[in-house]
């Protein structure tokens, strides 16, 4: 992959992958940072990227891994998103539907959420989802089925609360 | 919102505020990673001067230099050196293809697949840099790969690993060829290995000559194929002649280490007089520990079985044959099964360590001889790699990946075979807990061996050395260090404040706010807490509503399943199944209790046992 090819790949897929990772991890700024870092790694390891059948999947997997491996929060420290880490340009009004969907996704177990995003948002067939997450197809199908059910329930029942913003104080 | 799946399908990043870096900046940062001195300080000025000088000499020599800036006048060239003075990248102008004529040079490891009887000593090396040159076509095929490793020790170990693989393969006497380690020779600064497939082999040419030359942290591995069948000596000479110009240039990377010897075949360091070593396995041997709790299995028939002597012995199959195992003294079996999740352990003792060594050697030889099973009825082909793992007196990982029509599938199984003294432990995972992964199976090896850590540790009782003082076989650790499953020692989750105080083991802080749901508890003899969830000395919480609601693990404590600080998230998941949360995980409640694990994303940094309905912390 030469510089021009990489630049084209980066320009074409950055926003798409960021959206996907956002849906997986529920934090837009963090998604963007992780995807950014994944692209840096992609260039650093471009031989690997060339060998990868689907470079976009390679970047997505790497970004997801980065997101998961970041120290995020302990429950005691849970508080509204830390504005200090957000990037300066994030000012556009949020799309309400999208926010609700991401908030609901966030309540699902991580494995279900990832399967849903890969299958329905990234349009990957079950086999490709299985390969990307490293689980058998049957497991992926089960996660999708449970995830769909849970998601539907969450979005019909839950009041429009600000989930996850409780103070994490211990009442001593 | 009526159909969340539709919303998901239409989920678009459009309108999401994005401010990505410019592509050139991404590449610049990527290049910086590429050149990074892994964990080593930035290069000092003196080292930089040394590099430039060396490069200049190289240019002045007989190297056919391509275009590009003259390194002697370009101080920004990033031929980094570690503080020890070794290069950390292969200089762009290093002519790996010198004397080859029309070679294709690539920035990858063309020799990675070098394979001796199923062992691939060059796959997945932790290289700082790698380059290959290759000429192929017609009667000849010449490949050179230069691996630049982190240090001399890594390079030497890599060099020896190639020799070991060849030595072991030579000993196996392959039916379709002969591997030979050529005797070391003062006139040649490396080792030479030949593979002769014999006259009339299907593929011409029939002899491969491999040379391995190590200088400092750099290992050069070359391969040449030719028609020297029957007498490989001319091939050896041809291969060495071809490297005549290149070998002196390797001094750039460090001193030549000369020819090396394969490592000693000495699996018996831990054996000796076995007169006093027991061959009977105690019934309470921790063969079934570290697995998910029995109740987490989907049905009652699934979950934990054993440890017992009634489960059938594990069969070993390869290439359509079943291992005919030698006689053994005792055997204990245990299994944990769930839907598509099969985990089995088998501990076997033999009359003495020699018999155990022989049994493992026989089994491993059979597995190594079969890198690929015949096509199964369902179209799958099992591919098998066998490699050493650093456990016990000797350890092996048998990694099996099922492929379909030549492509990868997520199916496979992983078996660890660990011998210590006169005992052999087999840990086999199939189904979705068994696929070896793409990292040379390392993650899988880590998972299986860490799950079985107690079973592995207790094997010391079957060695002459025993398990050290104060232990009857390592089958139990101090119960003070175990938290859960229902509490710590006498202190059980759910005990009321009064019950807790009656034990005399705790101090309960007065409630400074009468409406508070919980009060802090300190436990006598415990250290000042270092739990990151809590400030001040708090070891537990007692809730008005639920009684003892939370116990924070002390440093060094582990769960009964062997999980503690440092365990990976995968370990936790393997022990407790599906987890809720992200980076901070709650396990599914069992008997009204749940675990909470804080992680740094990769491994556990702190944990606590909780009442499933605890109301003390969010």
PDB file of C-alpha atoms in Angstrom, chain A residues 9 13-25 30-31 34-42 49 52-68 110 113-125 127-133:
ATOM      1  CA  UNK A   9      -8.334   4.465   2.089  1.00  0.00           C
ATOM      2  CA  UNK A  13     -13.299   5.017   5.491  1.00  0.00           C
ATOM      3  CA  UNK A  14     -12.447   7.113   8.528  1.00  0.00           C
ATOM      4  CA  UNK A  15     -15.945   8.422   9.159  1.00  0.00           C
ATOM      5  CA  UNK A  16     -17.608   5.102   8.439  1.00  0.00           C
ATOM      6  CA  UNK A  17     -15.385   3.130  10.796  1.00  0.00           C
ATOM      7  CA  UNK A  18     -15.700   5.804  13.455  1.00  0.00           C
ATOM      8  CA  UNK A  19     -19.479   5.516  13.269  1.00  0.00           C
ATOM      9  CA  UNK A  20     -19.290   1.767  13.638  1.00  0.00           C
ATOM     10  CA  UNK A  21     -16.926   1.888  16.562  1.00  0.00           C
ATOM     11  CA  UNK A  22     -19.065   4.597  18.124  1.00  0.00           C
ATOM     12  CA  UNK A  23     -22.044   2.264  18.001  1.00  0.00           C
ATOM     13  CA  UNK A  24     -19.943  -0.486  19.534  1.00  0.00           C
ATOM     14  CA  UNK A  25     -18.466   1.477  22.407  1.00  0.00           C
ATOM     15  CA  UNK A  30     -13.335   7.927  22.182  1.00  0.00           C
ATOM     16  CA  UNK A  31     -14.347   6.141  18.993  1.00  0.00           C
ATOM     17  CA  UNK A  34      -9.304   4.969  18.730  1.00  0.00           C
ATOM     18  CA  UNK A  35      -9.980   4.882  15.009  1.00  0.00           C
ATOM     19  CA  UNK A  36      -7.364   7.568  14.554  1.00  0.00           C
ATOM     20  CA  UNK A  37      -4.859   5.540  16.482  1.00  0.00           C
ATOM     21  CA  UNK A  38      -5.811   2.412  14.568  1.00  0.00           C
ATOM     22  CA  UNK A  39      -5.039   4.159  11.291  1.00  0.00           C
ATOM     23  CA  UNK A  40      -1.670   5.242  12.636  1.00  0.00           C
ATOM     24  CA  UNK A  41      -0.976   1.620  13.461  1.00  0.00           C
ATOM     25  CA  UNK A  42      -2.305   0.597  10.082  1.00  0.00           C
ATOM     26  CA  UNK A  49      -2.734  -4.406   6.314  1.00  0.00           C
ATOM     27  CA  UNK A  52      -5.466  -8.515   5.451  1.00  0.00           C
ATOM     28  CA  UNK A  53      -8.302  -9.410   3.177  1.00  0.00           C
ATOM     29  CA  UNK A  54     -10.432  -6.551   4.431  1.00  0.00           C
ATOM     30  CA  UNK A  55      -8.306  -3.591   5.495  1.00  0.00           C
ATOM     31  CA  UNK A  56     -11.358  -1.820   6.862  1.00  0.00           C
ATOM     32  CA  UNK A  57     -12.104  -4.757   9.144  1.00  0.00           C
ATOM     33  CA  UNK A  58      -8.484  -4.724  10.253  1.00  0.00           C
ATOM     34  CA  UNK A  59      -8.760  -1.086  11.268  1.00  0.00           C
ATOM     35  CA  UNK A  60     -12.126  -1.650  12.934  1.00  0.00           C
ATOM     36  CA  UNK A  61     -10.863  -4.604  14.941  1.00  0.00           C
ATOM     37  CA  UNK A  62      -7.779  -2.671  15.964  1.00  0.00           C
ATOM     38  CA  UNK A  63      -9.814   0.375  16.976  1.00  0.00           C
ATOM     39  CA  UNK A  64     -12.250  -1.744  18.958  1.00  0.00           C
ATOM     40  CA  UNK A  65      -9.380  -3.442  20.715  1.00  0.00           C
ATOM     41  CA  UNK A  66      -7.868  -0.076  21.573  1.00  0.00           C
ATOM     42  CA  UNK A  67     -11.186   1.127  22.933  1.00  0.00           C
ATOM     43  CA  UNK A  68     -11.622  -1.930  25.070  1.00  0.00           C
ATOM     44  CA  UNK A 110     -20.548  -6.098  24.873  1.00  0.00           C
ATOM     45  CA  UNK A 113     -23.630  -5.185  20.922  1.00  0.00           C
ATOM     46  CA  UNK A 114     -20.624  -5.926  18.785  1.00  0.00           C
ATOM     47  CA  UNK A 115     -22.433  -8.677  16.904  1.00  0.00           C
ATOM     48  CA  UNK A 116     -25.409  -6.406  16.209  1.00  0.00           C
ATOM     49  CA  UNK A 117     -23.236  -3.604  14.922  1.00  0.00           C
ATOM     50  CA  UNK A 118     -21.125  -5.846  12.724  1.00  0.00           C
ATOM     51  CA  UNK A 119     -24.088  -7.653  11.235  1.00  0.00           C
ATOM     52  CA  UNK A 120     -26.647  -4.899  10.850  1.00  0.00           C
ATOM     53  CA  UNK A 121     -24.544  -1.815  10.545  1.00  0.00           C
ATOM     54  CA  UNK A 122     -21.415  -3.118   8.840  1.00  0.00           C
ATOM     55  CA  UNK A 123     -23.520  -5.514   6.743  1.00  0.00           C
ATOM     56  CA  UNK A 124     -21.228  -8.427   7.469  1.00  0.00           C
ATOM     57  CA  UNK A 125     -22.594 -11.929   6.952  1.00  0.00           C
ATOM     58  CA  UNK A 127     -19.560 -15.977   8.973  1.00  0.00           C
ATOM     59  CA  UNK A 128     -17.608 -12.744   8.738  1.00  0.00           C
ATOM     60  CA  UNK A 129     -18.905 -11.578  12.112  1.00  0.00           C
ATOM     61  CA  UNK A 130     -17.841 -14.905  13.577  1.00  0.00           C
ATOM     62  CA  UNK A 131     -14.387 -14.517  12.101  1.00  0.00           C
ATOM     63  CA  UNK A 132     -14.011 -10.951  13.328  1.00  0.00           C
ATOM     64  CA  UNK A 133     -15.046 -11.598  16.908  1.00  0.00           C
TER      65      UNK A 133
END
